[in-house]
CSV table of C-alpha atoms and ligand atoms in Angstrom, one decimal:
chain,number,residue,atom,x,y,z
C,1,MET,CA,18.1,-14.2,-0.2
C,2,THR,CA,15.6,-13.2,1.6
C,3,MET,CA,14.6,-10.0,3.0
C,4,ASP,CA,14.2,-8.4,6.4
C,5,LEU,CA,10.9,-6.7,6.4
C,6,LYS,CA,9.9,-5.6,8.9
C,7,THR,CA,10.5,-6.6,12.8
C,8,GLY,CA,8.6,-6.6,16.1
C,9,ARG,CA,5.3,-7.7,16.7
C,10,LEU,CA,2.5,-7.1,13.7
C,11,TYR,CA,-1.3,-6.6,14.8
C,12,TRP,CA,-3.0,-8.0,11.7
C,13,PRO,CA,-1.9,-11.6,12.2
C,14,ALA,CA,-4.0,-11.6,15.3
C,15,THR,CA,-7.1,-10.6,13.7
C,16,TYR,CA,-6.7,-14.1,12.0
C,17,LYS,CA,-5.3,-17.0,14.1
C,18,GLU,CA,-6.3,-19.3,11.3
C,19,PRO,CA,-5.4,-18.5,7.4
C,20,GLN,CA,-5.7,-20.8,4.6
C,21,ALA,CA,-2.7,-22.6,4.4
C,22,TYR,CA,-0.9,-23.5,0.7
C,23,PRO,CA,1.1,-26.5,-0.6
C,24,SER,CA,5.2,-25.9,-1.4
C,25,VAL,CA,5.7,-26.6,-5.5
C,26,GLU,CA,6.7,-30.4,-5.2
C,27,ALA,CA,7.6,-30.5,-8.5
C,28,ASP,CA,8.4,-29.8,-12.6
C,29,LEU,CA,5.4,-27.6,-13.2
C,30,GLU,CA,4.3,-25.5,-16.6
C,31,CYS,CA,1.6,-22.7,-16.7
C,32,ASP,CA,0.3,-19.4,-19.0
C,33,VAL,CA,0.8,-17.3,-16.4
C,34,VAL,CA,3.1,-17.5,-13.0
C,35,ILE,CA,2.5,-14.5,-10.6
C,36,ILE,CA,6.4,-14.3,-7.6
C,37,GLY,CA,4.9,-13.7,-4.4
C,38,ALA,CA,1.3,-13.6,-2.2
C,39,GLY,CA,1.4,-9.9,-1.2
C,40,VAL,CA,-1.9,-7.9,-2.0
C,41,SER,CA,0.0,-6.7,-5.2
C,42,GLY,CA,0.9,-11.0,-6.6
C,43,ALA,CA,-2.7,-11.1,-5.2
C,44,CYS,CA,-4.6,-8.3,-7.3
C,45,THR,CA,-3.1,-9.2,-9.6
C,46,ALA,CA,-4.3,-13.3,-8.9
C,47,TYR,CA,-7.8,-11.5,-8.4
C,48,GLU,CA,-7.3,-9.7,-12.3
C,49,LEU,CA,-6.4,-13.3,-13.8
C,50,LYS,CA,-8.5,-15.2,-11.7
C,51,ASP,CA,-11.6,-15.6,-15.0
C,52,THR,CA,-9.9,-15.4,-17.5
C,53,GLY,CA,-9.5,-18.9,-18.6
C,54,LEU,CA,-5.5,-18.3,-18.3
C,55,ASP,CA,-4.1,-21.3,-15.9
C,56,VAL,CA,-2.1,-19.7,-13.0
C,57,ILE,CA,0.2,-20.0,-10.9
C,58,VAL,CA,1.1,-17.8,-7.9
C,59,ILE,CA,4.4,-18.7,-5.5
C,60,ASP,CA,5.5,-17.5,-2.3
C,61,LYS,CA,8.2,-17.5,-0.2
C,62,ARG,CA,6.6,-16.5,3.4
C,63,THR,CA,3.0,-18.0,3.7
C,64,VAL,CA,0.6,-15.6,2.1
C,65,ALA,CA,0.6,-12.3,2.9
C,66,ALA,CA,3.4,-12.3,5.4
C,67,GLY,CA,6.2,-10.1,3.6
C,68,SER,CA,5.2,-5.6,3.9
C,69,SER,CA,1.2,-6.5,3.9
C,70,SER,CA,1.8,-7.8,7.5
C,71,ALA,CA,3.0,-4.3,8.2
C,72,ASN,CA,1.0,-2.8,6.6
C,73,THR,CA,-1.5,-0.1,8.2
C,74,GLY,CA,-4.4,-0.6,5.7
C,75,LEU,CA,-4.8,3.2,5.0
C,76,LEU,CA,-6.4,3.3,1.5
C,77,GLN,CA,-6.5,6.9,0.2
C,78,PHE,CA,-6.4,8.7,-3.2
C,79,SER,CA,-4.5,11.0,-1.7
C,80,ASN,CA,-0.8,10.2,-2.6
C,81,ASP,CA,2.0,11.6,-0.8
C,82,GLN,CA,2.7,13.6,-3.3
C,83,LEU,CA,-0.3,15.7,-3.3
C,84,LEU,CA,-1.5,16.7,-6.3
C,85,PHE,CA,-0.9,20.2,-7.0
C,86,GLU,CA,2.4,18.5,-6.5
C,87,ALA,CA,1.6,15.8,-9.3
C,88,ILE,CA,0.5,18.9,-11.8
C,89,ARG,CA,3.7,20.7,-11.0
C,90,SER,CA,5.8,17.2,-11.9
C,91,PHE,CA,3.6,15.1,-14.3
C,92,GLY,CA,0.9,18.2,-16.0
C,93,GLU,CA,-2.6,18.6,-15.1
C,94,LYS,CA,-4.6,16.0,-16.8
C,95,ALA,CA,-1.9,12.7,-16.3
C,96,ALA,CA,-2.0,14.4,-12.1
C,97,VAL,CA,-5.7,14.2,-12.2
C,98,ASP,CA,-6.4,11.1,-14.1
C,99,HIS,CA,-3.8,9.5,-11.4
C,100,TYR,CA,-5.6,10.7,-8.2
C,101,TRP,CA,-8.7,9.5,-9.9
C,102,ARG,CA,-7.3,5.9,-10.4
C,103,CYS,CA,-6.2,6.0,-7.6
C,104,TYR,CA,-10.8,7.0,-6.5
C,105,ASP,CA,-11.9,4.6,-8.2
C,106,ALA,CA,-10.1,1.4,-7.7
C,107,ILE,CA,-10.9,2.7,-3.5
C,108,SER,CA,-14.7,2.6,-5.2
C,109,ARG,CA,-14.5,-0.8,-6.4
C,110,LEU,CA,-13.1,-2.3,-4.1
C,111,ARG,CA,-16.0,-1.4,-2.3
C,112,ASP,CA,-18.9,-1.9,-5.1
C,113,GLU,CA,-16.7,-5.1,-6.7
C,114,ILE,CA,-14.5,-6.5,-5.0
C,115,VAL,CA,-15.4,-6.4,-1.2
C,116,PRO,CA,-18.3,-8.1,-1.6
C,117,SER,CA,-17.2,-11.4,-4.2
C,118,LEU,CA,-15.1,-12.4,-1.1
C,119,SER,CA,-15.3,-14.7,1.4
C,120,VAL,CA,-12.9,-13.4,3.4
C,121,ASP,CA,-14.2,-10.5,4.9
C,122,PRO,CA,-11.3,-7.4,4.9
C,123,ASP,CA,-12.9,-5.2,7.5
C,124,LEU,CA,-12.8,-2.3,4.7
C,125,ILE,CA,-14.6,0.9,5.6
C,126,MET,CA,-15.1,3.4,4.3
C,127,ARG,CA,-14.0,6.7,6.5
C,128,ASP,CA,-13.3,10.1,5.3
C,129,SER,CA,-9.5,11.5,5.5
C,130,LEU,CA,-8.5,14.9,7.8
C,131,PHE,CA,-5.0,16.3,6.6
C,132,PHE,CA,-4.2,19.0,8.6
C,133,ALA,CA,-1.3,21.8,8.3
C,134,SER,CA,1.1,21.0,11.1
C,135,ASN,CA,1.9,24.1,11.1
C,136,GLU,CA,1.5,27.9,10.3
C,137,GLU,CA,3.4,27.4,7.3
C,138,GLU,CA,1.8,24.8,5.9
C,139,LYS,CA,-1.0,26.2,5.3
C,140,GLU,CA,-0.7,27.0,2.4
C,141,VAL,CA,-0.3,24.1,1.2
C,142,VAL,CA,-3.3,23.1,2.5
C,143,GLU,CA,-4.6,26.0,0.5
C,144,GLN,CA,-3.1,25.0,-2.3
C,145,GLU,CA,-3.7,21.3,-2.5
C,146,TYR,CA,-7.7,21.6,-1.6
C,147,GLN,CA,-7.7,23.9,-5.4
C,148,ALA,CA,-6.4,21.3,-6.8
C,149,LEU,CA,-8.9,18.9,-5.3
C,150,LYS,CA,-11.6,20.9,-6.2
C,151,LYS,CA,-10.5,21.4,-9.6
C,152,ALA,CA,-9.9,18.0,-10.4
C,153,GLY,CA,-13.9,17.6,-8.7
C,154,PHE,CA,-13.1,15.2,-6.0
C,155,ASP,CA,-15.7,16.7,-2.8
C,156,ALA,CA,-13.3,18.1,-0.6
C,157,THR,CA,-14.1,20.6,2.7
C,158,TYR,CA,-11.6,23.3,3.8
C,159,LEU,CA,-11.8,23.6,7.6
C,160,GLU,CA,-11.0,26.5,9.4
C,161,PRO,CA,-8.9,25.8,13.0
C,162,ASP,CA,-12.6,25.9,14.8
C,163,GLU,CA,-13.3,23.9,12.3
C,164,MET,CA,-11.2,21.1,12.5
C,165,GLU,CA,-12.3,20.4,16.4
C,166,LYS,CA,-15.1,19.1,16.1
C,167,TRP,CA,-13.4,15.6,14.3
C,168,VAL,CA,-10.9,15.6,16.0
C,169,PRO,CA,-10.3,17.9,19.9
C,170,PHE,CA,-6.8,19.5,18.8
C,171,LYS,CA,-6.2,22.2,16.2
C,172,ARG,CA,-4.2,23.0,13.4
C,173,PRO,CA,-3.8,26.5,11.3
C,174,ALA,CA,-5.9,24.6,7.9
C,175,ALA,CA,-7.3,21.1,7.7
C,176,MET,CA,-9.4,19.9,4.9
C,177,LEU,CA,-11.5,17.1,4.1
C,178,THR,CA,-11.5,14.5,1.9
C,179,LYS,CA,-14.5,11.9,0.7
C,180,GLY,CA,-13.8,8.4,-0.6
C,181,ASP,CA,-10.9,6.3,1.3
C,182,ALA,CA,-11.9,3.9,3.4
C,183,GLU,CA,-9.8,1.9,6.6
C,184,VAL,CA,-8.8,-2.0,5.0
C,185,ASN,CA,-7.5,-5.1,7.2
C,186,PRO,CA,-4.1,-5.5,4.6
C,187,TYR,CA,-3.4,-9.1,6.4
C,188,LYS,CA,-7.1,-10.7,5.4
C,189,LEU,CA,-7.6,-8.6,2.5
C,190,THR,CA,-5.1,-11.0,1.4
C,191,TYR,CA,-6.6,-13.6,2.2
C,192,GLY,CA,-9.0,-13.2,0.5
C,193,LEU,CA,-8.1,-12.5,-2.8
C,194,ILE,CA,-6.1,-15.1,-2.6
C,195,GLN,CA,-9.0,-17.4,-1.9
C,196,ALA,CA,-11.0,-15.6,-5.2
C,197,ALA,CA,-8.4,-16.8,-6.8
C,198,ALA,CA,-7.9,-20.4,-5.7
C,199,ASP,CA,-11.3,-20.4,-5.6
C,200,SER,CA,-11.8,-20.6,-9.5
C,201,GLY,CA,-8.7,-22.9,-10.3
C,202,VAL,CA,-5.5,-20.6,-9.1
C,203,ARG,CA,-2.6,-22.5,-7.8
C,204,ILE,CA,-1.5,-21.3,-5.2
C,205,PHE,CA,2.0,-22.3,-3.6
C,206,GLU,CA,4.0,-21.5,0.0
C,207,GLN,CA,7.6,-22.0,1.2
C,208,THR,CA,8.8,-21.4,-1.8
C,209,GLU,CA,11.8,-19.8,-3.1
C,210,VAL,CA,11.7,-19.1,-6.4
C,211,PHE,CA,14.4,-18.3,-9.3
C,212,LEU,CA,14.6,-16.3,-11.7
C,213,LYS,CA,16.3,-18.8,-14.9
C,214,LYS,CA,16.0,-17.7,-18.1
C,215,ALA,CA,14.2,-14.9,-19.5
C,216,ASP,CA,13.1,-15.1,-23.7
C,217,ASP,CA,10.8,-14.8,-26.4
C,218,GLU,CA,9.6,-18.7,-25.6
C,219,GLY,CA,9.0,-17.5,-21.5
C,220,VAL,CA,9.9,-17.4,-18.8
C,221,LEU,CA,11.9,-20.9,-16.3
C,222,LEU,CA,11.9,-20.0,-12.5
C,223,ARG,CA,14.2,-23.1,-10.6
C,224,THR,CA,12.2,-23.3,-7.4
C,225,GLU,CA,14.8,-23.9,-3.9
C,226,GLY,CA,14.8,-27.8,-4.2
C,227,GLY,CA,15.3,-27.5,-7.8
C,228,TYR,CA,12.0,-28.0,-9.5
C,229,ILE,CA,11.1,-26.2,-13.0
C,230,ILE,CA,8.6,-23.6,-13.5
C,231,LYS,CA,7.4,-22.4,-17.4
C,232,ALA,CA,5.5,-20.1,-18.0
C,233,LYS,CA,4.3,-18.6,-21.2
C,234,LYS,CA,4.9,-15.0,-18.7
C,235,ALA,CA,5.8,-14.1,-15.1
C,236,ILE,CA,4.6,-11.3,-13.6
C,237,PHE,CA,7.3,-10.1,-10.3
C,238,SER,CA,4.8,-8.5,-7.9
C,239,GLN,CA,8.1,-9.2,-4.5
C,240,GLY,CA,6.8,-5.8,-2.6
C,241,TYR,CA,10.4,-4.2,-2.4
C,242,GLU,CA,12.3,-8.2,-2.0
C,243,THR,CA,11.8,-7.0,-7.4
C,244,GLN,CA,14.7,-5.0,-6.5
C,245,GLU,CA,17.0,-8.3,-5.7
C,246,THR,CA,15.3,-9.5,-9.2
C,247,VAL,CA,15.6,-6.2,-10.9
C,248,LYS,CA,17.1,-3.1,-10.1
C,249,GLU,CA,15.0,-0.8,-10.7
C,250,LYS,CA,16.6,3.6,-9.9
C,251,ASN,CA,12.9,5.1,-10.0
C,252,ALA,CA,13.2,2.5,-6.0
C,253,VAL,CA,14.7,4.4,-2.7
C,254,ILE,CA,14.0,2.4,0.3
C,255,GLU,CA,13.8,4.2,3.7
C,256,SER,CA,11.8,2.8,6.7
C,257,SER,CA,9.2,3.5,8.4
C,258,TYR,CA,6.9,2.6,11.8
C,259,ALA,CA,3.9,1.7,13.7
C,260,ILE,CA,2.0,1.2,16.7
C,261,VAL,CA,-1.4,-0.1,17.5
C,262,THR,CA,-3.2,0.2,21.1
C,263,ASN,CA,-4.8,-1.9,23.2
C,264,GLN,CA,-9.1,-1.3,22.7
C,265,LEU,CA,-9.9,2.0,24.3
C,266,LYS,CA,-13.4,2.0,25.9
C,267,ASP,CA,-14.3,5.4,24.2
C,268,LEU,CA,-13.0,7.2,21.1
C,269,SER,CA,-16.3,9.6,20.6
C,270,PHE,CA,-14.4,12.4,20.3
C,271,TRP,CA,-12.7,11.5,17.3
C,272,LYS,CA,-16.1,11.8,15.1
C,273,ASP,CA,-16.6,9.2,12.5
C,274,ASN,CA,-13.3,8.0,13.0
C,275,VAL,CA,-11.3,9.7,10.8
C,276,MET,CA,-8.6,9.0,9.7
C,277,ILE,CA,-6.2,11.7,10.1
C,278,TRP,CA,-2.5,13.2,8.5
C,279,GLU,CA,-0.5,15.6,8.1
C,280,SER,CA,1.4,17.8,5.7
C,281,ALA,CA,5.1,17.4,7.2
C,282,ARG,CA,6.9,14.7,5.7
C,283,PRO,CA,7.1,12.7,7.3
C,284,TYR,CA,4.3,12.6,8.6
C,285,PHE,CA,2.3,11.1,11.7
C,286,TYR,CA,-0.7,9.2,10.2
C,287,ALA,CA,-3.5,7.7,12.6
C,288,ARG,CA,-6.3,6.0,12.3
C,289,SER,CA,-8.8,2.8,14.4
C,290,THR,CA,-9.1,-0.9,14.4
C,291,ALA,CA,-12.5,-3.3,14.3
C,292,ASP,CA,-11.7,-3.5,18.0
C,293,GLY,CA,-11.5,-0.1,18.9
C,294,ARG,CA,-7.8,0.3,18.8
C,295,ILE,CA,-5.6,3.4,17.3
C,296,VAL,CA,-3.2,3.3,14.6
C,297,MET,CA,-0.5,5.8,14.9
C,298,GLY,CA,2.6,5.3,12.2
C,299,GLY,CA,5.9,7.7,10.7
C,300,LEU,CA,8.6,8.7,12.0
C,301,ASP,CA,10.0,7.1,8.9
C,302,GLU,CA,13.8,7.3,8.5
C,303,ARG,CA,16.5,7.9,5.6
C,304,THR,CA,18.0,3.7,6.4
C,305,SER,CA,17.3,1.1,4.3
C,306,ASP,CA,19.4,-0.8,6.4
C,307,PRO,CA,17.1,-3.5,8.9
C,308,ASP,CA,19.9,-3.4,11.8
C,309,LYS,CA,19.9,0.7,12.2
C,310,ARG,CA,15.3,0.3,11.9
C,311,ASP,CA,15.1,-2.3,14.2
C,312,GLN,CA,18.0,-0.1,16.8
C,313,MET,CA,15.5,2.4,17.2
C,314,ILE,CA,12.3,0.9,17.9
C,315,VAL,CA,11.5,1.4,21.9
C,316,SER,CA,12.4,5.4,20.8
C,317,LYS,CA,10.0,5.5,17.9
C,318,ARG,CA,6.9,3.7,20.6
C,319,LYS,CA,7.7,6.4,22.5
C,320,GLN,CA,6.7,8.8,20.1
C,321,LEU,CA,4.4,7.6,19.0
C,322,LEU,CA,2.6,7.1,21.9
C,323,ALA,CA,3.5,11.1,22.9
C,324,GLU,CA,1.8,12.3,19.8
C,325,ILE,CA,-1.6,10.0,20.4
C,326,GLU,CA,-1.7,11.2,23.8
C,327,SER,CA,-1.1,15.1,22.6
C,328,TRP,CA,-3.6,14.5,19.6
C,329,PHE,CA,-6.4,12.7,22.3
C,330,PRO,CA,-5.3,14.5,25.4
C,331,GLN,CA,-8.0,12.3,27.3
C,332,LEU,CA,-6.2,9.1,26.7
C,333,LYS,CA,-3.6,9.4,28.5
C,334,GLY,CA,-3.0,7.1,31.4
C,335,GLU,CA,-5.4,4.8,29.4
C,336,VAL,CA,-3.7,4.5,26.3
C,337,GLN,CA,-0.5,1.9,25.5
C,338,ALA,CA,0.8,-0.5,22.5
C,339,ASP,CA,0.0,-3.8,22.0
C,340,PHE,CA,1.5,-4.1,18.3
C,341,GLU,CA,4.7,-2.1,17.4
C,342,TRP,CA,6.8,-2.5,14.3
C,343,SER,CA,9.4,-1.3,12.8
C,344,GLY,CA,9.7,-1.6,8.3
C,345,SER,CA,10.7,-1.8,5.6
C,346,PHE,CA,9.7,0.9,2.7
C,347,ALA,CA,9.9,1.5,-0.5
C,348,HIS,CA,9.0,4.7,-2.3
C,349,MET,CA,9.9,5.9,-6.1
C,350,HIS,CA,12.3,9.0,-6.6
C,351,ASP,CA,9.3,10.9,-8.2
C,352,GLY,CA,6.1,10.2,-7.0
C,353,GLN,CA,4.1,7.6,-9.6
C,354,PRO,CA,4.1,3.2,-8.7
C,355,VAL,CA,5.6,1.4,-11.8
C,356,ILE,CA,5.1,-0.9,-14.3
C,357,GLY,CA,8.9,-2.5,-15.3
C,358,GLN,CA,9.6,-4.7,-18.9
C,359,TYR,CA,12.7,-4.4,-18.3
C,360,ASP,CA,14.6,-5.8,-22.4
C,361,ARG,CA,16.8,-8.5,-20.4
C,362,VAL,CA,13.9,-9.7,-18.9
C,363,PRO,CA,11.8,-10.5,-21.7
C,364,ASN,CA,7.5,-11.3,-21.8
C,365,SER,CA,7.6,-10.5,-18.1
C,366,TYR,CA,5.7,-7.6,-15.7
C,367,PHE,CA,6.7,-6.4,-12.7
C,368,LEU,CA,4.5,-4.6,-9.8
C,369,LEU,CA,6.4,-2.1,-8.6
C,370,GLY,CA,2.9,-0.3,-6.5
C,371,TYR,CA,5.9,1.3,-4.1
C,372,GLY,CA,4.4,4.3,-2.1
C,373,GLY,CA,2.2,5.2,0.6
C,374,ASN,CA,-0.7,4.1,-1.5
C,375,GLY,CA,1.2,0.4,-2.0
C,376,ILE,CA,-2.5,-1.2,-1.4
C,377,VAL,CA,-4.7,1.4,-4.0
C,378,TYR,CA,-1.7,1.4,-6.1
C,379,SER,CA,-1.4,-2.0,-6.3
C,380,LEU,CA,-5.7,-2.6,-7.0
C,381,PHE,CA,-5.4,-0.7,-10.0
C,382,LEU,CA,-1.9,-1.5,-11.5
C,383,SER,CA,-2.4,-4.8,-10.8
C,384,LYS,CA,-5.4,-5.2,-13.0
C,385,LEU,CA,-3.4,-2.5,-16.4
C,386,ILE,CA,-0.8,-5.7,-16.2
C,387,ALA,CA,-4.1,-9.0,-16.2
C,388,ARG,CA,-5.4,-6.4,-19.8
C,389,HIS,CA,-1.6,-6.0,-21.0
C,390,LEU,CA,-1.4,-8.9,-21.0
C,391,MET,CA,-4.4,-10.3,-22.4
C,392,GLY,CA,-4.0,-8.5,-25.9
C,393,GLU,CA,-5.9,-4.2,-23.7
C,394,LYS,CA,-5.0,-1.3,-25.0
C,395,ASP,CA,-5.4,0.9,-22.1
C,396,GLU,CA,-4.0,4.8,-23.0
C,397,ALA,CA,-2.6,4.8,-18.8
C,398,PHE,CA,-0.6,1.5,-18.7
C,399,SER,CA,2.5,3.6,-20.6
C,400,PHE,CA,2.1,6.3,-17.6
C,401,TYR,CA,2.9,3.9,-15.2
C,402,SER,CA,6.2,2.6,-17.3
C,403,HIS,CA,9.0,2.5,-15.5
C,404,GLU,CA,10.5,4.3,-19.1
C,405,ARG,CA,7.9,7.1,-18.6
C,406,VAL,CA,8.3,10.6,-20.4
C,407,TYR,CA,6.1,13.0,-18.6
C,408,GLU,CA,4.0,16.0,-20.7
C,409,THR,CA,3.9,18.7,-18.5
C,410,THR,CA,2.5,21.7,-19.3
H,1,LIG,C1,4.8,0.7,8.4
H,1,LIG,C2,4.2,-0.1,6.6
H,1,LIG,C3,3.2,1.0,6.9
H,1,LIG,C4,2.6,1.1,5.6
H,1,LIG,N1,1.0,2.1,5.4
H,1,LIG,C5,0.5,1.1,4.8
H,1,LIG,C6,-0.7,2.0,4.0
H,1,LIG,O1,-0.9,1.8,5.0
H,1,LIG,N2,-1.5,2.0,2.8
H,1,LIG,C7,-0.8,1.6,1.5
H,1,LIG,O2,-1.7,1.0,1.0
H,1,LIG,N3,0.5,1.4,1.5
H,1,LIG,C8,1.0,1.2,3.4
H,1,LIG,N4,2.2,0.3,3.3
H,1,LIG,C9,2.8,0.5,2.0
H,1,LIG,C10,2.1,-1.5,2.4
H,1,LIG,O3,2.5,-2.2,3.0
H,1,LIG,C11,2.8,-1.8,0.6
H,1,LIG,O4,2.9,-1.1,-0.8
H,1,LIG,C12,2.6,-3.1,0.5
H,1,LIG,O5,2.4,-4.1,1.4
H,1,LIG,C13,3.2,-4.2,-0.6
H,1,LIG,O6,2.9,-5.7,-0.9
H,1,LIG,P1,3.4,-6.6,-2.0
H,1,LIG,O7,2.9,-7.2,-2.8
H,1,LIG,O8,3.9,-5.9,-3.1
H,1,LIG,O9,4.7,-6.7,-1.2
H,1,LIG,P2,5.1,-8.3,0.2
H,1,LIG,O10,4.1,-8.1,1.2
H,1,LIG,O11,6.5,-7.8,0.3
H,1,LIG,O12,4.8,-9.2,-0.8
H,1,LIG,C14,5.5,-9.8,-2.2
H,1,LIG,C15,5.8,-11.1,-1.8
H,1,LIG,O13,6.7,-11.6,-2.6
H,1,LIG,C16,8.1,-12.9,-1.6
H,1,LIG,N5,8.5,-13.4,-2.2
H,1,LIG,C17,9.7,-12.3,-2.7
H,1,LIG,N6,10.3,-12.8,-2.8
H,1,LIG,C18,10.0,-14.1,-3.7
H,1,LIG,C19,11.0,-14.7,-4.2
H,1,LIG,N7,11.9,-14.3,-4.6
H,1,LIG,N8,10.4,-15.8,-4.3
H,1,LIG,C20,8.9,-16.1,-3.9
H,1,LIG,N9,8.5,-15.5,-3.0
H,1,LIG,C21,9.0,-14.4,-3.3
H,1,LIG,C22,7.2,-12.8,-0.4
H,1,LIG,O14,7.7,-13.3,0.9
H,1,LIG,C23,6.2,-11.7,0.1
H,1,LIG,O15,5.3,-11.8,0.5
H,1,LIG,C24,2.8,0.3,3.9
H,1,LIG,C25,4.0,0.0,4.8
H,1,LIG,C26,4.8,-0.3,6.4
H,1,LIG,C27,6.2,-1.2,6.5
């Protein structure tokens, strides 16, 4: 079964017109590890396993990056939808702070180690993030978050309304600037990671849906839609939100989100350093720029998982997102329009943390569930944790993301 993950005019595929194509499965296959899904989470996993000496296969029923990874707006932030001071309340200071540093380190590693090794340039640009209080009552949220980030050692600067105006042409009761985030083209990133894995001998297959036939102490058997059998010692399910069709994770919630990408704009100099912008309200508006001078704005999440209901709202959401751009950047009135707009299903976990699932009913398998607004950042480090675990290396962090996690709060 195929889930309707997104609808509309997508921007990222238009930036990379002739991506590498991969064959479909046309025979029975055997391998050490099979990765199901070639979105950004499967691509990260393939990248992590490419030099381990294991025989690895990646299979996708669509083409590479054609699931949620093409609907992604490509903001890489160490801050999560669940703010640090909130995470500390839920999970205790050490666990929450460690989790935030893991997110931060994942972005740094992407910049320093991963991107330089790719043959496809994913347009990664390091950007500061501007987080603002949506109204007077939310000022306290920014203050608390600022204190929590500073205490944990992050580079954060508190901004009074007049100081905020040096960055963007509008002011709110309070704001904060953080360093260490980045913007990326998620589509090119996924292709780049997959290409790097393929260059190291990982076998990539597209247009082949697979179904779990059997998982036991011996390994995992998958059946393709064409009736071929794939036999693997281990399986890593990185099917994105469609993983819920293989194993239902009770912590996961599926909702809907919206985004637009504007026309190319002549001048964005009123938006200092094109800092990435987001706010304290929930759901929140967020914005970034693109390598070719457009604005990406997203938000207006709806609590529906029904794609028909989700898509009925695309036109009105486009209008609201454009209106928000004009209210933030009045200079653009009359000049700005949406060249691309789409809706997408969007999942997060009830408790705010991503999950590595290992379920008794599916032995020898990992489920990479990087759900939440930081899906790419989560995939970057969860894939590494899974790869290390699979290679028999111990990592304390692994259990923090277990679907059976028990937190010790202070
Ligand atoms: C509007 C919107 C904006 C977002 N913005 C951001 C953002 O700014 N930053 C961020 O980090 N995250 C963002 N996200 C979240 C992000 O898109 C996801 O976290 C991420 O793309 C998920 O990647 P994935 O590889 O897990 O899933 P997908 O990209 O969906 O990949 C899963 C793949 O598995 C394949 N598959 C599924 N079932 C099977 C099967 N049975 N057989 C074979 N193949 C199968 C699918 O075809 C698919 O290609 C956003 C999401 C939306 C909707």
